[in-house]
Coordinates of C-alpha atoms and ligand atoms in Angstrom, one line a residue:
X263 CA 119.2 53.5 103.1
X264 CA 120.1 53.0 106.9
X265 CA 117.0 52.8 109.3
X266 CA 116.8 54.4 112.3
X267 CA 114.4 54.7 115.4
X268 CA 113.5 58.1 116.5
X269 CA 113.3 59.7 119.6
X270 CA 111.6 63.1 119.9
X271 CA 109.5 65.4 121.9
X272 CA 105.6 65.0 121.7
X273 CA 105.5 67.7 119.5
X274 CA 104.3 67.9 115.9
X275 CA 106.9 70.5 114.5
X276 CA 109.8 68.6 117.0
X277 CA 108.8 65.0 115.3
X278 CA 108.4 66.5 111.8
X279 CA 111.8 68.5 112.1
X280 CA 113.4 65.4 113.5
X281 CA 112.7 63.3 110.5
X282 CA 113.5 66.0 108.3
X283 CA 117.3 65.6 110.0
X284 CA 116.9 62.4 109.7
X285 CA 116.3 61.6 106.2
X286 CA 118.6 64.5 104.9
X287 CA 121.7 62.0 107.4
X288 CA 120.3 59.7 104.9
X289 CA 118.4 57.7 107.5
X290 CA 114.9 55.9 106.7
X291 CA 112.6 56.5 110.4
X292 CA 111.2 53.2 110.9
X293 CA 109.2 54.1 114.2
X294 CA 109.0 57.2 116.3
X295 CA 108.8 57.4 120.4
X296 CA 107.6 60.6 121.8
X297 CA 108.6 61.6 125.4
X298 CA 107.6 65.2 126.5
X299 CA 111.0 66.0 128.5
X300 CA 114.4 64.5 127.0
X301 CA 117.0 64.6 129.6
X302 CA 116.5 62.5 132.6
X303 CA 120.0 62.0 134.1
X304 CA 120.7 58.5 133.1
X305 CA 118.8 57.5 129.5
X306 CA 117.5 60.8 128.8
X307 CA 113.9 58.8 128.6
X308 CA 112.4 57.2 131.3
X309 CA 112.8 53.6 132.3
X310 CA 109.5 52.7 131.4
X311 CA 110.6 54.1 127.7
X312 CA 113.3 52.8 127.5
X313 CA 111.6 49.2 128.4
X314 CA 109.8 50.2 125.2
X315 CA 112.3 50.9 123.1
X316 CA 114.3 47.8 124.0
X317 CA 111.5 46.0 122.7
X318 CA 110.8 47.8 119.0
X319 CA 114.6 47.4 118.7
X320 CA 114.9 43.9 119.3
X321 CA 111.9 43.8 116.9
X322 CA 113.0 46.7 114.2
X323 CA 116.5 46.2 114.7
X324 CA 117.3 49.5 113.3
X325 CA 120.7 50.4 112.2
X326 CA 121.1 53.7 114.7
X327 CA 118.6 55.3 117.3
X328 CA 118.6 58.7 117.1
X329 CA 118.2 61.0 119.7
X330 CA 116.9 64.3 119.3
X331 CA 118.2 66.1 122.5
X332 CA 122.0 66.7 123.1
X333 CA 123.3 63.6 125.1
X334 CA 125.6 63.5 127.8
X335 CA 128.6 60.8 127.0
X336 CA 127.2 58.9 130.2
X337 CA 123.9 58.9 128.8
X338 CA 125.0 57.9 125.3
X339 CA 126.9 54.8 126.8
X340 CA 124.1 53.8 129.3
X341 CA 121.8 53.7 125.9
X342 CA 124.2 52.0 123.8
X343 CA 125.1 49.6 126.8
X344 CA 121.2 48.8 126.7
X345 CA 119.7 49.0 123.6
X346 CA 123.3 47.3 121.9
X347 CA 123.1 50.4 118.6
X348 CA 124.7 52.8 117.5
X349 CA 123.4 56.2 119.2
X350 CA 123.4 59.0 117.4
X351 CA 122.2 62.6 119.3
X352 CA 120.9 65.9 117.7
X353 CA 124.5 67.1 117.2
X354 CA 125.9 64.4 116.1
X355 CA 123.0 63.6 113.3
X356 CA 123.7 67.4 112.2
X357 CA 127.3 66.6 112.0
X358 CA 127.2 64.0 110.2
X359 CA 124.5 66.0 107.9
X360 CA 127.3 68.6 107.6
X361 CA 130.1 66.2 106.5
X362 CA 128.1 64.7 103.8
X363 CA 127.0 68.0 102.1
X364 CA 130.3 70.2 102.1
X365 CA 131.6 70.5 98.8
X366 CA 134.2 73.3 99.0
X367 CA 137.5 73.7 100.9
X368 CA 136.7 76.1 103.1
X369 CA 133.1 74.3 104.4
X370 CA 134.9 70.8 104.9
X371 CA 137.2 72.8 107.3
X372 CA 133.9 74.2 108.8
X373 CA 133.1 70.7 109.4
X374 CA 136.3 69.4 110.8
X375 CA 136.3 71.8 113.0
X376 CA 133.0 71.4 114.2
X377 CA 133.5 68.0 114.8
X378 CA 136.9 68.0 116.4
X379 CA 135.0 70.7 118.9
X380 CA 132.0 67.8 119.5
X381 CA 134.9 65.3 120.3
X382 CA 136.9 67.4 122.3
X383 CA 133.7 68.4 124.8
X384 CA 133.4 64.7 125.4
X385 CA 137.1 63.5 125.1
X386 CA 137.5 63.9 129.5
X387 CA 134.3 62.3 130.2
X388 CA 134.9 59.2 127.4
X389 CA 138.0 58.9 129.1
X390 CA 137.1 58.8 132.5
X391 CA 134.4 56.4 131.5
X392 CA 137.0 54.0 130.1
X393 CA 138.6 54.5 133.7
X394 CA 135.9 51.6 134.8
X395 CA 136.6 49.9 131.2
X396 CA 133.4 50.8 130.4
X397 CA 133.8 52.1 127.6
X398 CA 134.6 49.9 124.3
X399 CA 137.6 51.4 122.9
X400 CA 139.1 53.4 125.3
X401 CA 139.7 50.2 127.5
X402 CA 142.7 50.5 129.8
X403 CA 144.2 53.4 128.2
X404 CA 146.4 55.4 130.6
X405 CA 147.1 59.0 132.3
X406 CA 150.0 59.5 129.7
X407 CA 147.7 58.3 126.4
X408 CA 144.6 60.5 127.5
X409 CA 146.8 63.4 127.5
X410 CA 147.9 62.1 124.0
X411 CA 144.7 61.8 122.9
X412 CA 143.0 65.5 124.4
X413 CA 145.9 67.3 123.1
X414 CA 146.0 65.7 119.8
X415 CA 142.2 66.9 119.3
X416 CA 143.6 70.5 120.6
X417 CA 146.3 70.3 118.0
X418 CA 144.2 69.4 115.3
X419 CA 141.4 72.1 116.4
X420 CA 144.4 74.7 116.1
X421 CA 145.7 73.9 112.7
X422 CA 142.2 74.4 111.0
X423 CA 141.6 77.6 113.2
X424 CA 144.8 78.7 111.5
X425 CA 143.2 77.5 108.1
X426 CA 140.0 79.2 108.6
X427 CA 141.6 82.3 109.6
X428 CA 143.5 82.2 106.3
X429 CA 140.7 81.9 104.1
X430 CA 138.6 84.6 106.3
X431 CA 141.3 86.4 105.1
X432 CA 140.8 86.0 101.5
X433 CA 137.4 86.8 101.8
X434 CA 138.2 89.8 103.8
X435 CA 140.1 90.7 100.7
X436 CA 137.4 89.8 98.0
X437 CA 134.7 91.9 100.1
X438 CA 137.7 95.0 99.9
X439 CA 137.9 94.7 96.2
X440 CA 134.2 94.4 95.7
X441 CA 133.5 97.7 97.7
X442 CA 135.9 99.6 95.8
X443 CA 134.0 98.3 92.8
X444 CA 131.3 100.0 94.6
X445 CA 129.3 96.1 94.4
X446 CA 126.5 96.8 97.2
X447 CA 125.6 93.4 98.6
X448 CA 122.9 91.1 99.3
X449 CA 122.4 88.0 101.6
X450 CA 120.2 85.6 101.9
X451 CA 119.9 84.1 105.8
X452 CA 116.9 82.4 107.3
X453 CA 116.2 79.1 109.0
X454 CA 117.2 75.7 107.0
X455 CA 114.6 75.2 104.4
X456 CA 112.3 78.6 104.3
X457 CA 113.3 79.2 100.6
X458 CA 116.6 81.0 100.4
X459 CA 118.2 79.0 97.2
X460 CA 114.7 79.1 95.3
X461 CA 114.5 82.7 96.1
X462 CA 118.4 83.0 94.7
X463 CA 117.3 81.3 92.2
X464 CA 114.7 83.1 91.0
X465 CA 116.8 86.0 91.4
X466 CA 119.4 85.4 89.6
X467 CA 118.4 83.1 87.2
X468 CA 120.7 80.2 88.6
X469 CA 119.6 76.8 89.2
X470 CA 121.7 76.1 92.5
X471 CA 120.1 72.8 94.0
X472 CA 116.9 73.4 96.5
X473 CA 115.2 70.8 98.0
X474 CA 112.8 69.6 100.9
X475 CA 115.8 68.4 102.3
X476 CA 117.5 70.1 105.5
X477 CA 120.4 71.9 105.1
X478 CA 120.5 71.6 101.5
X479 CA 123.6 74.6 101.2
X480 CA 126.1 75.0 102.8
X481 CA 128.6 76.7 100.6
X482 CA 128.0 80.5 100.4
X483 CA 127.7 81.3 96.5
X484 CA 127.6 84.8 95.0
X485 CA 126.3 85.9 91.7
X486 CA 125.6 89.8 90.2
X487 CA 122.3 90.8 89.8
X488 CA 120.9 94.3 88.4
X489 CA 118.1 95.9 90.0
X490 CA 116.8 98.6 88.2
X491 CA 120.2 99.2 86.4
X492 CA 122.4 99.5 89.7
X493 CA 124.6 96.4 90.0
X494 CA 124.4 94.0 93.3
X495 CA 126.0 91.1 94.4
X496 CA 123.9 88.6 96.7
X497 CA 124.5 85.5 98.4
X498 CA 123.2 82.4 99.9
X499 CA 124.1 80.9 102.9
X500 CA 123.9 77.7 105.1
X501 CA 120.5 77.7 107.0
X502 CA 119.8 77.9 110.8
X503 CA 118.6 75.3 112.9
X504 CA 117.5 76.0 116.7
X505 CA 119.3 74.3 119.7
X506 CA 122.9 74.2 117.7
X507 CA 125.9 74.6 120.0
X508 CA 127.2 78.2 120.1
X509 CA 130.7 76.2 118.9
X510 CA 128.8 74.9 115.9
X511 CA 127.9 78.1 114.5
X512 CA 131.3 79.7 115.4
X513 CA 132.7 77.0 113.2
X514 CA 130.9 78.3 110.4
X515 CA 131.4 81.7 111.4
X516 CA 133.9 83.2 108.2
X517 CA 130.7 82.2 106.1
X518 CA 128.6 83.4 108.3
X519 CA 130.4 86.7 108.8
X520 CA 129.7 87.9 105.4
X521 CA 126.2 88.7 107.2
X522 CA 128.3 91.3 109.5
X523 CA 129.4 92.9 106.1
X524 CA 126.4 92.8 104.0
X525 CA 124.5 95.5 103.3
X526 CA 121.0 94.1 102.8
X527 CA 120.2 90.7 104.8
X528 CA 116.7 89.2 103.2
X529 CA 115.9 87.0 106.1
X530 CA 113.6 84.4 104.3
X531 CA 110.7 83.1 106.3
X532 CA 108.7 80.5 105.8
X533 CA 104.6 81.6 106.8
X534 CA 103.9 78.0 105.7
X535 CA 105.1 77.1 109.2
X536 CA 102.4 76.5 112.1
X537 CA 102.1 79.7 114.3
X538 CA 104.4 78.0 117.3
X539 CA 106.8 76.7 114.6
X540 CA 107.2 79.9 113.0
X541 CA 107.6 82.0 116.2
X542 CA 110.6 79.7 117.7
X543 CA 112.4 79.4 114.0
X544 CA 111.8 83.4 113.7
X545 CA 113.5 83.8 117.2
X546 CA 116.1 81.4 116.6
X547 CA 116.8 83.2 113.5
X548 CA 116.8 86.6 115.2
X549 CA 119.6 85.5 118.0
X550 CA 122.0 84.2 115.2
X551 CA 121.6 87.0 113.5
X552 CA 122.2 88.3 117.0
X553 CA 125.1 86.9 117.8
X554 CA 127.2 87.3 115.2
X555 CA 126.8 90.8 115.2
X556 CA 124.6 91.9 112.5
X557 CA 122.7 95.8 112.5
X558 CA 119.1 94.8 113.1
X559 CA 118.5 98.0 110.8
X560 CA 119.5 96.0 107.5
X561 CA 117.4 92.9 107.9
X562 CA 114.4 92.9 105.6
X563 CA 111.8 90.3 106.2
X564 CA 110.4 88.2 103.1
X565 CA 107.8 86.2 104.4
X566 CA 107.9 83.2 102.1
X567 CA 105.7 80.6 100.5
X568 CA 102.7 82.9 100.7
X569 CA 101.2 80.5 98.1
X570 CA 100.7 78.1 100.5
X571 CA 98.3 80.2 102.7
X572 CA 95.5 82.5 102.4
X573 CA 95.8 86.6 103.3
X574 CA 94.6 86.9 106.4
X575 CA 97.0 84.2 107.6
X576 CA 99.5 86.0 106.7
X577 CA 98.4 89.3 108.1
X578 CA 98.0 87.1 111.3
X579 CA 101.7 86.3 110.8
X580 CA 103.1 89.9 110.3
X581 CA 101.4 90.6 113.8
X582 CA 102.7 87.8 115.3
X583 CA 106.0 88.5 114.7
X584 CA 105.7 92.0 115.1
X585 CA 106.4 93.6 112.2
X586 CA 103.8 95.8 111.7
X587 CA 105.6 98.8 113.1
X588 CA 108.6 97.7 110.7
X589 CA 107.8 98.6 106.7
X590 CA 110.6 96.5 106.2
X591 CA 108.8 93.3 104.9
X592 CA 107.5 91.7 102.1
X593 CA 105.1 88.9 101.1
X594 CA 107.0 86.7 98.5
X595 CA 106.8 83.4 97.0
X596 CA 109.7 82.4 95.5
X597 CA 108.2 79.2 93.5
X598 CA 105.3 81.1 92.4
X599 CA 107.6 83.8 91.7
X600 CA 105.6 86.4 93.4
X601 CA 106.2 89.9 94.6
X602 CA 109.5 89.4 93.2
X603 CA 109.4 93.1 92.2
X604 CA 108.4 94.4 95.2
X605 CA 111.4 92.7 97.0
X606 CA 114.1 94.7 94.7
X607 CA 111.7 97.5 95.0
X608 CA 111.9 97.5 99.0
X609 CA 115.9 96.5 98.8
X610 CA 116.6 99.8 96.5
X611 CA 114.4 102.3 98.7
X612 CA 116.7 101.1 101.4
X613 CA 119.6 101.8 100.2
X614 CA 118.7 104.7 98.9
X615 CA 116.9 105.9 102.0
X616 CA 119.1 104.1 104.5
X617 CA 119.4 106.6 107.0
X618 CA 116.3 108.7 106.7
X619 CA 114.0 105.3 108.3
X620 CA 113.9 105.1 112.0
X621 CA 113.2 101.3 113.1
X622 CA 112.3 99.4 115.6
X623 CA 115.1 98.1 117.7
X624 CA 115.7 94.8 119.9
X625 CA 113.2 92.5 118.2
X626 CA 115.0 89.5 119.7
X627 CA 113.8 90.4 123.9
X628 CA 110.4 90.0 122.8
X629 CA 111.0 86.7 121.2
X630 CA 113.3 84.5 123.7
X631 CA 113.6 81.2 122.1
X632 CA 112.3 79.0 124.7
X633 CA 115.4 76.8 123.9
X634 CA 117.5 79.0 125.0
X635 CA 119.5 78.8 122.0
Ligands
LIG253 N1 105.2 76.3 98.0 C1 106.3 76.8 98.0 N2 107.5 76.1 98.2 C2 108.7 76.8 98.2 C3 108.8 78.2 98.0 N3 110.1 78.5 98.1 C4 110.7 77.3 98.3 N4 109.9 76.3 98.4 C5 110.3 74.9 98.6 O1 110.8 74.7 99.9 C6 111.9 73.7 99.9 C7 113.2 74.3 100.4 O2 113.7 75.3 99.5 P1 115.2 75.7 99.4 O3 115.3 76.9 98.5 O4 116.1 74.5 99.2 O5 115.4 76.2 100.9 P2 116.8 76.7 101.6 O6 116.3 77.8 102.5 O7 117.8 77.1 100.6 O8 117.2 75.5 102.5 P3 118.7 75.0 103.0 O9 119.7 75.3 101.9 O10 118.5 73.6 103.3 O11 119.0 75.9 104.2 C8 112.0 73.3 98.4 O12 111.2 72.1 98.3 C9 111.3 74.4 97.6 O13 110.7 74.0 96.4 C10 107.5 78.9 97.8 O14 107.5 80.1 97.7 N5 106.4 78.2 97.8
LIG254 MG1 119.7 76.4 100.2

């Protein structure tokens, strides 16, 4: 395993998620640095940090340092330039997270694209770095080979659009034929690593990998399921993650849209979480969900892992997200297998009922993630 310094925000959830990317990159965190603000202009940390850092690295010397912000090029090359290592930011790390878990066609274009969209918002300021032959590898290139090398990235960015859109196409087509089969469907969404494979698991009696691990799927799989005798389909998807790139989820957006199409979303929760954690992953969840489109009126809440914490803290949960005024939600634990039943008894009442319940709209003003993601 590779080893890697850390750097995070002096936060508890922000250093636990941050090793959690880290070890699912495959990375073994040898020693953490905590700075409560992340993007000073020219390191990101402060000089007096970065004095600190150059020391543990000389000592440590750590295969990568990680960074858990989203890094300018300049400040990338001002690190590397210092600290003599590879440096890998938030996006990057996630990336490379990606590429090592796709497993179908379709997801490794997801991940080309992605990436080609990373290198291409960096390609100009690379290149104008080299300008000063600063930067290793770009040294001395000209006007005419920038061009070259911007557009190439362009080219490339358009022939797996053209892919994607060919397979969104296909599913278009399996979602037509399912409908006139008169298949209702189910998706799971939530935040990466609330539960959404166990609970497809447990559903369907499949034993689709699930582990502690971030971003464990990310290849939508469907299976059949009967709820009291009516046939469904449901699928799980590739988890959220707060402060990704708008580009990053529109690269995974013809898996994602099959949330647009969906007739039920179970959006798994995790009330394991600590209170702040679970109010920025919840609000992170809710823009996605947002974003791409999806009726607020078909989200039903399971609040996961309930196992893991007494009643009253979840009661204190429900009120803190606000979904007391919403019927639609349901304490669950999928490794306990618990409330099972009353999940497919809430997702038939729905769709049998669908139109005669008046919710509560907008859920996502009163929850701004402070990240602005
Ligand atoms: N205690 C407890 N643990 C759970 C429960 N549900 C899931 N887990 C654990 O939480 C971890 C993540 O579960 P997964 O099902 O892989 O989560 P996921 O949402 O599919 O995650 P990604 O695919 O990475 O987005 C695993 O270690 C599970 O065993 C639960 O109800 N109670
Ligand atoms: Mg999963």
């Amino acid at each position: 395993m590779n080893s890697a310094i850390l750097i995070t925000y002096d936060k508890e959830d922000s250093i636990n998620e941050a090793i959690g990317l880290c070890e699912a990159a495959g990375y073994q965190v040898v020693h953490t640095i905590t700075q409560n603000f992340l993007k000073k202009p020219k390191y990101g940390i402060s000089g007096g940090k970065l004095e600190m850092l150059k020391e543990i690295t000389e000592k440590l010397r750590p295969d990568v340092i990680i960074f858990d912000e989203i890094l300018k090029p300049r400040q990338n090359y001002n690190l590397a330039s210092e600290l003599h290592r590879e440096i890998l930011d938030r996006e990057a790390l996630i990336l490379e997270i990606f590429e090592s878990r796709t497993s179908s066609s379709e997801s490794k274009l997801q991940v080309k694209l992605a990436q080609l969209r990373y290198e291409k918002s960096r390609a100009k300021e690379r290149v104008r770095l080299s300008r000063g032959g600063e930067q290793p590898g770009f040294m001395g290139i000209g006007q005419f080979e920038v061009d070259i090398y911007y557009n190439n990235i362009k080219h490339r960015i358009q022939t797996i659009r053209s892919k994607l859109e060919k397979a969104g196409k296909q599913r278009l087509l399996h979602r037509q034929a399912r409908k006139k089969q008169g298949f209702k469907t189910i998706s799971l969404a939530g935040y990466t690593s609330a539960g959404k494979t166990t609970l497809f698991n447990k559903l369907t009696g499949e034993s689709k990998e699930q582990s502690k691990k971030l971003f464990t799927t990310l290849t939508t799989t469907t299976r059949r399921i009967t709820i009291n005798h009516e046939p469904f389909l449901i699928a799980d998807t590739v988890g959220f993650i707060r402060k990704l790139p708008a580009y990053m989820i529109e690269a995974f957006k013809s898996t994602l849209e099959e949330l647009i199409y969906t007739d039920i979303i179970i959006l798994v929760i995790d009330v394991s979480d600590s209170l702040s954690d679970l109010k920025k992953k919840f609000a992170s969840c809710m823009r996605t969900l947002s974003d791409l489109g999806v009726e607020r009126d078909k989200i039903i809440f399971a609040l996961n892992k309930s196992d893991l914490v007494s009643n009253s803290q979840v009661q204190e949960r429900v009120k803190i997200l606000n979904l007391e005024e919403n019927k639609k939600w349901v304490v669950v634990s999928a490794l306990a297998e618990k409330n099972l039943d009353e999940l497919k008894i809430l997702i038939k009442d729905i769709i049998e009922n669908k139109s005669s319940l008046n919710y509560k709209k907008n859920i996502t003003k009163e929850f701004n993630d402070p990240y602005g993601n």
